[in-house]
PDB file of C-alpha atoms in Angstrom:
ATOM      1  CA  UNK A1483     118.540-194.228  55.327  1.00  0.00           C
ATOM      2  CA  UNK A1484     114.956-193.918  56.539  1.00  0.00           C
ATOM      3  CA  UNK A1485     112.286-196.576  56.868  1.00  0.00           C
ATOM      4  CA  UNK A1486     109.773-194.411  58.722  1.00  0.00           C
ATOM      5  CA  UNK A1487     108.567-193.067  55.381  1.00  0.00           C
ATOM      6  CA  UNK A1488     105.222-191.518  56.356  1.00  0.00           C
ATOM      7  CA  UNK A1489     106.691-189.522  59.223  1.00  0.00           C
ATOM      8  CA  UNK A1490     109.729-188.563  57.129  1.00  0.00           C
ATOM      9  CA  UNK A1491     107.440-187.133  54.450  1.00  0.00           C
ATOM     10  CA  UNK A1492     105.410-185.199  57.025  1.00  0.00           C
ATOM     11  CA  UNK A1493     108.351-183.732  58.923  1.00  0.00           C
ATOM     12  CA  UNK A1494     110.149-182.783  55.724  1.00  0.00           C
ATOM     13  CA  UNK A1495     106.970-181.079  54.535  1.00  0.00           C
ATOM     14  CA  UNK A1496     104.335-178.911  56.180  1.00  0.00           C
ATOM     15  CA  UNK A1497     104.890-180.085  59.774  1.00  0.00           C
ATOM     16  CA  UNK A1498     108.629-179.468  59.639  1.00  0.00           C
ATOM     17  CA  UNK A1499     108.166-176.018  58.148  1.00  0.00           C
ATOM     18  CA  UNK A1500     105.559-175.140  60.771  1.00  0.00           C
ATOM     19  CA  UNK A1501     107.938-176.078  63.582  1.00  0.00           C
ATOM     20  CA  UNK A1502     110.618-173.827  62.105  1.00  0.00           C
ATOM     21  CA  UNK A1503     108.215-170.921  61.523  1.00  0.00           C
ATOM     22  CA  UNK A1504     106.736-171.235  65.028  1.00  0.00           C
ATOM     23  CA  UNK A1505     110.012-172.172  66.722  1.00  0.00           C
ATOM     24  CA  UNK A1506     110.036-169.399  69.319  1.00  0.00           C
ATOM     25  CA  UNK A1507     106.420-169.998  70.348  1.00  0.00           C
ATOM     26  CA  UNK A1508     106.903-173.765  70.531  1.00  0.00           C
ATOM     27  CA  UNK A1509     110.135-173.343  72.496  1.00  0.00           C
ATOM     28  CA  UNK A1510     108.173-171.286  75.032  1.00  0.00           C
ATOM     29  CA  UNK A1511     105.348-173.841  75.176  1.00  0.00           C
ATOM     30  CA  UNK A1512     107.594-176.896  75.517  1.00  0.00           C
ATOM     31  CA  UNK A1513     110.612-175.362  77.237  1.00  0.00           C
ATOM     32  CA  UNK A1514     109.596-176.310  80.808  1.00  0.00           C
ATOM     33  CA  UNK A1515     109.309-179.959  79.762  1.00  0.00           C
ATOM     34  CA  UNK A1516     112.734-179.870  78.114  1.00  0.00           C
ATOM     35  CA  UNK A1517     114.227-178.509  81.325  1.00  0.00           C
ATOM     36  CA  UNK A1518     112.891-181.509  83.240  1.00  0.00           C
ATOM     37  CA  UNK A1519     114.265-183.962  80.670  1.00  0.00           C
ATOM     38  CA  UNK A1520     117.670-182.329  80.929  1.00  0.00           C
ATOM     39  CA  UNK A1521     117.674-182.406  84.726  1.00  0.00           C
ATOM     40  CA  UNK A1522     116.568-186.053  84.829  1.00  0.00           C
ATOM     41  CA  UNK A1523     119.316-187.083  82.386  1.00  0.00           C
ATOM     42  CA  UNK A1524     121.984-186.327  85.026  1.00  0.00           C
ATOM     43  CA  UNK A1525     124.524-185.325  82.373  1.00  0.00           C
ATOM     44  CA  UNK A1526     128.133-185.205  83.582  1.00  0.00           C
ATOM     45  CA  UNK A1527     131.174-183.391  82.216  1.00  0.00           C
ATOM     46  CA  UNK A1528     132.612-185.428  79.369  1.00  0.00           C
ATOM     47  CA  UNK A1529     129.408-187.311  78.581  1.00  0.00           C
ATOM     48  CA  UNK A1530     128.403-188.200  75.040  1.00  0.00           C
ATOM     49  CA  UNK A1531     124.720-187.405  74.522  1.00  0.00           C
ATOM     50  CA  UNK A1532     122.274-188.137  71.702  1.00  0.00           C
ATOM     51  CA  UNK A1533     119.006-186.173  71.427  1.00  0.00           C
ATOM     52  CA  UNK A1534     116.345-188.160  69.536  1.00  0.00           C
ATOM     53  CA  UNK A1535     113.865-186.142  67.476  1.00  0.00           C
ATOM     54  CA  UNK A1536     115.901-183.021  68.157  1.00  0.00           C
ATOM     55  CA  UNK A1537     113.781-180.652  66.060  1.00  0.00           C
ATOM     56  CA  UNK A1538     115.419-177.231  65.955  1.00  0.00           C
ATOM     57  CA  UNK A1539     118.056-178.315  68.462  1.00  0.00           C
ATOM     58  CA  UNK A1540     117.230-176.427  71.657  1.00  0.00           C
ATOM     59  CA  UNK A1541     117.638-179.485  73.905  1.00  0.00           C
ATOM     60  CA  UNK A1542     120.735-180.647  72.003  1.00  0.00           C
ATOM     61  CA  UNK A1543     122.434-177.311  72.665  1.00  0.00           C
ATOM     62  CA  UNK A1544     121.525-177.369  76.363  1.00  0.00           C
ATOM     63  CA  UNK A1545     122.902-180.924  76.581  1.00  0.00           C
ATOM     64  CA  UNK A1546     126.123-179.740  74.933  1.00  0.00           C
ATOM     65  CA  UNK A1547     126.482-177.011  77.538  1.00  0.00           C
ATOM     66  CA  UNK A1548     125.816-179.514  80.332  1.00  0.00           C
ATOM     67  CA  UNK A1549     128.362-182.085  79.142  1.00  0.00           C
ATOM     68  CA  UNK A1550     131.224-179.577  78.976  1.00  0.00           C
ATOM     69  CA  UNK A1551     134.186-181.417  77.488  1.00  0.00           C
ATOM     70  CA  UNK A1552     131.849-184.027  76.016  1.00  0.00           C
ATOM     71  CA  UNK A1553     129.604-183.617  73.002  1.00  0.00           C
ATOM     72  CA  UNK A1554     125.982-183.904  71.958  1.00  0.00           C
ATOM     73  CA  UNK A1555     124.396-185.151  68.753  1.00  0.00           C
ATOM     74  CA  UNK A1556     120.887-184.176  67.657  1.00  0.00           C
ATOM     75  CA  UNK A1557     119.144-186.502  65.212  1.00  0.00           C
ATOM     76  CA  UNK A1558     115.854-185.976  63.395  1.00  0.00           C
ATOM     77  CA  UNK A1559     114.015-187.131  60.294  1.00  0.00           C
ATOM     78  CA  UNK A1560     113.371-183.521  59.321  1.00  0.00           C
ATOM     79  CA  UNK A1561     115.991-181.978  57.047  1.00  0.00           C
ATOM     80  CA  UNK A1562     114.136-178.668  57.451  1.00  0.00           C
ATOM     81  CA  UNK A1563     114.502-178.630  61.229  1.00  0.00           C
ATOM     82  CA  UNK A1564     118.058-179.994  61.241  1.00  0.00           C
ATOM     83  CA  UNK A1565     119.102-177.162  58.918  1.00  0.00           C
ATOM     84  CA  UNK A1566     117.548-174.661  61.347  1.00  0.00           C
ATOM     85  CA  UNK A1567     119.237-176.398  64.292  1.00  0.00           C
ATOM     86  CA  UNK A1568     122.634-176.075  62.613  1.00  0.00           C
ATOM     87  CA  UNK A1569     122.021-172.400  61.841  1.00  0.00           C
ATOM     88  CA  UNK A1570     120.926-171.547  65.374  1.00  0.00           C
ATOM     89  CA  UNK A1571     123.735-173.541  66.978  1.00  0.00           C
ATOM     90  CA  UNK A1572     126.387-171.845  64.859  1.00  0.00           C
ATOM     91  CA  UNK A1573     124.947-168.493  65.920  1.00  0.00           C
ATOM     92  CA  UNK A1574     124.988-169.525  69.597  1.00  0.00           C
ATOM     93  CA  UNK A1575     128.710-170.254  69.580  1.00  0.00           C
ATOM     94  CA  UNK A1576     128.271-173.754  71.064  1.00  0.00           C
ATOM     95  CA  UNK A1577     130.978-175.865  69.459  1.00  0.00           C
ATOM     96  CA  UNK A1578     130.344-179.338  70.886  1.00  0.00           C
ATOM     97  CA  UNK A1579     126.905-179.955  69.365  1.00  0.00           C
ATOM     98  CA  UNK A1580     126.266-181.381  65.929  1.00  0.00           C
ATOM     99  CA  UNK A1581     123.235-182.639  64.007  1.00  0.00           C
ATOM    100  CA  UNK A1582     122.371-185.422  61.584  1.00  0.00           C
ATOM    101  CA  UNK A1583     119.296-186.272  59.529  1.00  0.00           C
ATOM    102  CA  UNK A1584     118.606-189.850  60.604  1.00  0.00           C
ATOM    103  CA  UNK A1585     115.908-192.430  61.274  1.00  0.00           C
ATOM    104  CA  UNK A1586     116.562-193.685  64.789  1.00  0.00           C
ATOM    105  CA  UNK A1587     114.917-197.012  63.942  1.00  0.00           C
ATOM    106  CA  UNK A1588     117.812-197.963  61.658  1.00  0.00           C
ATOM    107  CA  UNK A1589     120.644-195.429  62.045  1.00  0.00           C
ATOM    108  CA  UNK A1590     124.045-197.069  62.769  1.00  0.00           C
ATOM    109  CA  UNK A1591     125.099-195.094  65.847  1.00  0.00           C
ATOM    110  CA  UNK A1592     127.733-197.564  66.931  1.00  0.00           C
ATOM    111  CA  UNK A1593     127.515-199.853  69.951  1.00  0.00           C
ATOM    112  CA  UNK A1594     127.891-197.985  73.239  1.00  0.00           C
ATOM    113  CA  UNK A1595     128.699-194.729  71.461  1.00  0.00           C
ATOM    114  CA  UNK A1596     126.790-192.603  74.008  1.00  0.00           C
ATOM    115  CA  UNK A1597     126.391-192.200  77.753  1.00  0.00           C
ATOM    116  CA  UNK A1598     122.932-190.611  77.560  1.00  0.00           C
ATOM    117  CA  UNK A1599     120.012-190.820  75.146  1.00  0.00           C
ATOM    118  CA  UNK A1600     117.306-188.229  75.632  1.00  0.00           C
ATOM    119  CA  UNK A1601     114.280-186.774  73.889  1.00  0.00           C
ATOM    120  CA  UNK A1602     111.692-184.051  74.277  1.00  0.00           C
ATOM    121  CA  UNK A1603     108.498-185.331  72.626  1.00  0.00           C
ATOM    122  CA  UNK A1604     110.467-187.044  69.856  1.00  0.00           C
ATOM    123  CA  UNK A1605     109.924-190.751  70.566  1.00  0.00           C
ATOM    124  CA  UNK A1606     106.192-191.094  69.820  1.00  0.00           C
ATOM    125  CA  UNK A1607     106.448-191.067  66.027  1.00  0.00           C
ATOM    126  CA  UNK A1608     108.137-194.369  65.191  1.00  0.00           C
ATOM    127  CA  UNK A1609     106.274-196.811  62.966  1.00  0.00           C
ATOM    128  CA  UNK A1610     108.343-199.545  64.670  1.00  0.00           C
ATOM    129  CA  UNK A1611     108.938-198.326  68.251  1.00  0.00           C
ATOM    130  CA  UNK A1612     110.389-201.657  69.357  1.00  0.00           C
ATOM    131  CA  UNK A1613     113.126-201.371  66.726  1.00  0.00           C
ATOM    132  CA  UNK A1614     113.773-197.737  67.637  1.00  0.00           C
ATOM    133  CA  UNK A1615     114.193-198.406  71.368  1.00  0.00           C
ATOM    134  CA  UNK A1616     116.395-201.435  70.658  1.00  0.00           C
ATOM    135  CA  UNK A1617     118.609-199.240  68.497  1.00  0.00           C
ATOM    136  CA  UNK A1618     118.725-196.572  71.213  1.00  0.00           C
ATOM    137  CA  UNK A1619     119.752-199.217  73.739  1.00  0.00           C
ATOM    138  CA  UNK A1620     122.503-200.433  71.417  1.00  0.00           C
ATOM    139  CA  UNK A1621     123.785-196.867  71.098  1.00  0.00           C
ATOM    140  CA  UNK A1622     124.124-196.397  74.870  1.00  0.00           C
ATOM    141  CA  UNK A1623     126.842-197.960  77.009  1.00  0.00           C
ATOM    142  CA  UNK A1624     125.851-200.360  79.783  1.00  0.00           C
ATOM    143  CA  UNK A1625     124.664-198.267  82.718  1.00  0.00           C
ATOM    144  CA  UNK A1626     123.944-195.299  80.480  1.00  0.00           C
ATOM    145  CA  UNK A1627     120.826-193.194  80.949  1.00  0.00           C
ATOM    146  CA  UNK A1628     117.648-192.752  78.931  1.00  0.00           C
ATOM    147  CA  UNK A1629     115.486-189.702  79.696  1.00  0.00           C
ATOM    148  CA  UNK A1630     112.482-188.485  77.723  1.00  0.00           C
ATOM    149  CA  UNK A1631     109.031-186.936  77.872  1.00  0.00           C
ATOM    150  CA  UNK A1632     105.967-188.080  75.934  1.00  0.00           C
ATOM    151  CA  UNK A1633     102.352-186.926  76.058  1.00  0.00           C
ATOM    152  CA  UNK A1634      99.721-188.513  78.239  1.00  0.00           C
ATOM    153  CA  UNK A1635      96.141-188.688  76.917  1.00  0.00           C
ATOM    154  CA  UNK A1636      94.356-186.133  74.700  1.00  0.00           C
ATOM    155  CA  UNK A1637      91.749-185.661  77.440  1.00  0.00           C
ATOM    156  CA  UNK A1638      94.501-184.377  79.749  1.00  0.00           C
ATOM    157  CA  UNK A1639      95.939-182.037  77.094  1.00  0.00           C
ATOM    158  CA  UNK A1640      93.404-179.435  75.900  1.00  0.00           C
ATOM    159  CA  UNK A1641      96.138-177.974  73.683  1.00  0.00           C
ATOM    160  CA  UNK A1642      95.284-180.797  71.270  1.00  0.00           C
ATOM    161  CA  UNK A1643      91.496-180.813  71.638  1.00  0.00           C
ATOM    162  CA  UNK A1644      90.087-177.278  71.925  1.00  0.00           C
ATOM    163  CA  UNK A1645      91.203-176.090  68.494  1.00  0.00           C
ATOM    164  CA  UNK A1646      89.761-176.380  65.017  1.00  0.00           C
ATOM    165  CA  UNK A1647      90.297-180.154  64.801  1.00  0.00           C
ATOM    166  CA  UNK A1648      88.160-180.712  67.885  1.00  0.00           C
ATOM    167  CA  UNK A1649      85.498-178.267  66.729  1.00  0.00           C
ATOM    168  CA  UNK A1650      85.386-179.827  63.255  1.00  0.00           C
ATOM    169  CA  UNK A1651      85.124-183.307  64.747  1.00  0.00           C
ATOM    170  CA  UNK A1652      82.246-182.287  67.004  1.00  0.00           C
ATOM    171  CA  UNK A1653      80.501-180.743  63.991  1.00  0.00           C
ATOM    172  CA  UNK A1654      80.861-183.991  62.029  1.00  0.00           C
ATOM    173  CA  UNK A1655      83.238-182.474  59.467  1.00  0.00           C
ATOM    174  CA  UNK A1656      86.131-184.821  60.226  1.00  0.00           C
ATOM    175  CA  UNK A1657      86.724-187.999  62.202  1.00  0.00           C
ATOM    176  CA  UNK A1658      88.948-187.348  65.207  1.00  0.00           C
ATOM    177  CA  UNK A1659      92.068-189.492  65.552  1.00  0.00           C
ATOM    178  CA  UNK A1660      92.440-189.697  69.319  1.00  0.00           C
ATOM    179  CA  UNK A1661      95.053-192.446  69.014  1.00  0.00           C
ATOM    180  CA  UNK A1662      97.319-190.443  66.710  1.00  0.00           C
ATOM    181  CA  UNK A1663     101.095-190.531  66.819  1.00  0.00           C
ATOM    182  CA  UNK A1664     101.581-187.856  69.520  1.00  0.00           C
ATOM    183  CA  UNK A1665      99.735-190.145  71.960  1.00  0.00           C
ATOM    184  CA  UNK A1666     101.241-193.480  70.920  1.00  0.00           C
ATOM    185  CA  UNK A1667     103.041-193.729  74.287  1.00  0.00           C
ATOM    186  CA  UNK A1668     100.213-192.396  76.465  1.00  0.00           C
ATOM    187  CA  UNK A1669      99.802-195.800  78.158  1.00  0.00           C
ATOM    188  CA  UNK A1670     102.640-196.194  80.700  1.00  0.00           C
ATOM    189  CA  UNK A1671     102.503-199.995  80.656  1.00  0.00           C
ATOM    190  CA  UNK A1672     103.354-199.906  76.949  1.00  0.00           C
ATOM    191  CA  UNK A1673     106.305-197.602  77.627  1.00  0.00           C
ATOM    192  CA  UNK A1674     107.597-199.935  80.317  1.00  0.00           C
ATOM    193  CA  UNK A1675     107.289-203.014  78.084  1.00  0.00           C
ATOM    194  CA  UNK A1676     109.072-201.298  75.194  1.00  0.00           C
ATOM    195  CA  UNK A1677     111.961-200.202  77.413  1.00  0.00           C
ATOM    196  CA  UNK A1678     112.285-203.512  79.249  1.00  0.00           C
ATOM    197  CA  UNK A1679     112.247-205.461  76.000  1.00  0.00           C
ATOM    198  CA  UNK A1680     114.861-203.141  74.495  1.00  0.00           C
ATOM    199  CA  UNK A1681     117.209-203.676  77.434  1.00  0.00           C
ATOM    200  CA  UNK A1682     116.574-200.805  79.833  1.00  0.00           C
ATOM    201  CA  UNK A1683     115.984-201.287  83.540  1.00  0.00           C
ATOM    202  CA  UNK A1684     115.414-199.176  86.670  1.00  0.00           C
ATOM    203  CA  UNK A1685     112.556-197.567  84.745  1.00  0.00           C
ATOM    204  CA  UNK A1686     110.715-194.683  86.354  1.00  0.00           C
ATOM    205  CA  UNK A1687     107.605-193.134  84.830  1.00  0.00           C
ATOM    206  CA  UNK A1688     106.546-189.932  86.535  1.00  0.00           C
ATOM    207  CA  UNK A1689     103.498-187.758  85.911  1.00  0.00           C
ATOM    208  CA  UNK A1690     104.615-184.353  84.720  1.00  0.00           C
ATOM    209  CA  UNK A1691     101.997-181.597  84.867  1.00  0.00           C
ATOM    210  CA  UNK A1692     103.191-178.177  83.742  1.00  0.00           C
ATOM    211  CA  UNK A1693     101.420-175.024  82.520  1.00  0.00           C
ATOM    212  CA  UNK A1694     101.889-174.154  78.857  1.00  0.00           C
ATOM    213  CA  UNK A1695     101.729-170.537  77.697  1.00  0.00           C
ATOM    214  CA  UNK A1696     100.152-170.907  74.247  1.00  0.00           C
ATOM    215  CA  UNK A1697      99.774-167.247  73.310  1.00  0.00           C
ATOM    216  CA  UNK A1698      99.340-163.692  74.503  1.00  0.00           C
ATOM    217  CA  UNK A1699      95.547-163.730  74.136  1.00  0.00           C
ATOM    218  CA  UNK A1700      92.742-165.673  72.476  1.00  0.00           C
ATOM    219  CA  UNK A1701      93.126-163.908  69.116  1.00  0.00           C
ATOM    220  CA  UNK A1702      96.850-164.671  69.089  1.00  0.00           C
ATOM    221  CA  UNK A1703      96.142-168.361  69.674  1.00  0.00           C
ATOM    222  CA  UNK A1704      93.451-168.364  66.994  1.00  0.00           C
ATOM    223  CA  UNK A1705      95.980-166.958  64.532  1.00  0.00           C
ATOM    224  CA  UNK A1706      98.469-169.654  65.575  1.00  0.00           C
ATOM    225  CA  UNK A1707      95.803-172.315  65.110  1.00  0.00           C
ATOM    226  CA  UNK A1708      94.770-171.063  61.670  1.00  0.00           C
ATOM    227  CA  UNK A1709      98.368-171.242  60.435  1.00  0.00           C
ATOM    228  CA  UNK A1710      98.839-174.925  61.292  1.00  0.00           C
ATOM    229  CA  UNK A1711      98.839-177.368  58.352  1.00  0.00           C
ATOM    230  CA  UNK A1712      96.130-179.498  59.963  1.00  0.00           C
ATOM    231  CA  UNK A1713      93.812-176.505  60.361  1.00  0.00           C
ATOM    232  CA  UNK A1714      94.497-175.325  56.822  1.00  0.00           C
ATOM    233  CA  UNK A1715      93.481-178.776  55.618  1.00  0.00           C
ATOM    234  CA  UNK A1716      90.271-178.691  57.667  1.00  0.00           C
ATOM    235  CA  UNK A1717      89.213-175.204  56.564  1.00  0.00           C
ATOM    236  CA  UNK A1718      90.177-175.579  52.924  1.00  0.00           C
ATOM    237  CA  UNK A1719      87.007-175.666  50.823  1.00  0.00           C
ATOM    238  CA  UNK A1720      84.601-174.713  53.616  1.00  0.00           C
ATOM    239  CA  UNK A1721      82.216-171.845  53.088  1.00  0.00           C
ATOM    240  CA  UNK A1722      83.235-168.614  54.875  1.00  0.00           C
ATOM    241  CA  UNK A1723      80.118-168.808  57.041  1.00  0.00           C
ATOM    242  CA  UNK A1724      81.083-172.326  58.155  1.00  0.00           C
ATOM    243  CA  UNK A1725      84.609-171.188  58.962  1.00  0.00           C
ATOM    244  CA  UNK A1726      83.167-168.336  61.029  1.00  0.00           C
ATOM    245  CA  UNK A1727      81.014-170.836  62.942  1.00  0.00           C
ATOM    246  CA  UNK A1728      84.004-173.033  63.753  1.00  0.00           C
ATOM    247  CA  UNK A1729      86.057-170.001  64.743  1.00  0.00           C
ATOM    248  CA  UNK A1730      83.344-168.901  67.165  1.00  0.00           C
ATOM    249  CA  UNK A1731      83.362-172.362  68.745  1.00  0.00           C
ATOM    250  CA  UNK A1732      87.158-172.389  69.096  1.00  0.00           C
ATOM    251  CA  UNK A1733      87.170-168.847  70.497  1.00  0.00           C
ATOM    252  CA  UNK A1734      84.642-169.863  73.150  1.00  0.00           C
ATOM    253  CA  UNK A1735      86.661-172.960  74.051  1.00  0.00           C
ATOM    254  CA  UNK A1736      89.846-170.926  74.430  1.00  0.00           C
ATOM    255  CA  UNK A1737      88.254-168.262  76.605  1.00  0.00           C
ATOM    256  CA  UNK A1738      88.419-170.200  79.915  1.00  0.00           C
ATOM    257  CA  UNK A1739      92.199-170.486  79.550  1.00  0.00           C
ATOM    258  CA  UNK A1740      92.742-166.747  79.009  1.00  0.00           C
ATOM    259  CA  UNK A1741      94.180-164.570  81.767  1.00  0.00           C
ATOM    260  CA  UNK A1742      96.158-161.336  82.056  1.00  0.00           C
ATOM    261  CA  UNK A1743      99.283-163.486  81.683  1.00  0.00           C
ATOM    262  CA  UNK A1744      98.112-165.004  78.387  1.00  0.00           C
ATOM    263  CA  UNK A1745      96.361-168.185  77.284  1.00  0.00           C
ATOM    264  CA  UNK A1746      97.692-170.893  79.601  1.00  0.00           C
ATOM    265  CA  UNK A1747      96.717-174.549  79.305  1.00  0.00           C
ATOM    266  CA  UNK A1748      97.645-177.545  81.439  1.00  0.00           C
ATOM    267  CA  UNK A1749     100.206-179.861  79.870  1.00  0.00           C
ATOM    268  CA  UNK A1750     100.232-183.526  80.897  1.00  0.00           C
ATOM    269  CA  UNK A1751     103.203-185.729  80.049  1.00  0.00           C
ATOM    270  CA  UNK A1752     105.191-188.703  81.291  1.00  0.00           C
ATOM    271  CA  UNK A1753     108.779-188.117  82.369  1.00  0.00           C
ATOM    272  CA  UNK A1754     110.516-191.421  81.732  1.00  0.00           C
ATOM    273  CA  UNK A1755     113.998-192.460  82.857  1.00  0.00           C
ATOM    274  CA  UNK A1756     115.907-195.704  82.897  1.00  0.00           C
ATOM    275  CA  UNK A1757     119.334-197.320  82.724  1.00  0.00           C
ATOM    276  CA  UNK A1758     120.823-199.553  80.032  1.00  0.00           C
ATOM    277  CA  UNK A1759     121.289-203.045  81.468  1.00  0.00           C
TER     278      UNK A1759
END
């Protein structure tokens, strides 16, 4: 059962397939943030953990290892990514992690079924965030933990602004959507209100600034950019000369982030924790 229809369509389409195809790169980019979510969750042996927006399951598997005799459940709207998560988990030999295709806004988890709810960049995409956080609170026992990361502003995250979308917007080819879903929780006061209203207390919202290794060099990142569904949509129908112009702009914008270690950009997120009251 899914009511978040627009996001379900996206994540079961091009976006979901991109995340599977680029899984290793994205795991490298986002891995340091996942580590902080896991540490902040304070998982104990025997805990029952649910990972919201689990994607290809990397955090779910790490939670399963951390909870020992307990178990972890990864949930996501994307059938494509859940299938990949199941495949990778079976290959890893971790036996206490499982996955479901589910809309967290409405999924019947069962009252107090979990000790910990966590997420790595999976809680920004609800069309009804109040309903989603209420349902998460219902799924966690009293005193249970919530731990997640969400992006801060686009201005603090060049990963989202220096590519083809930003270049096309500056050239007047598209209208930039700076308030898009990835940044729906960029305002910490909104996060606090949503959690308080849902029934979480002892809320802590910490700035998390970590480097993100996007690619080995500028050309590698350009190739990554050109493969994304959003870039394909922007470039489709443009004259080759126009595409070359945009590529030159993006290449120049990426250059300052290049080093012998690769193309490294600052990543700015909120690390959010709280307790179910």
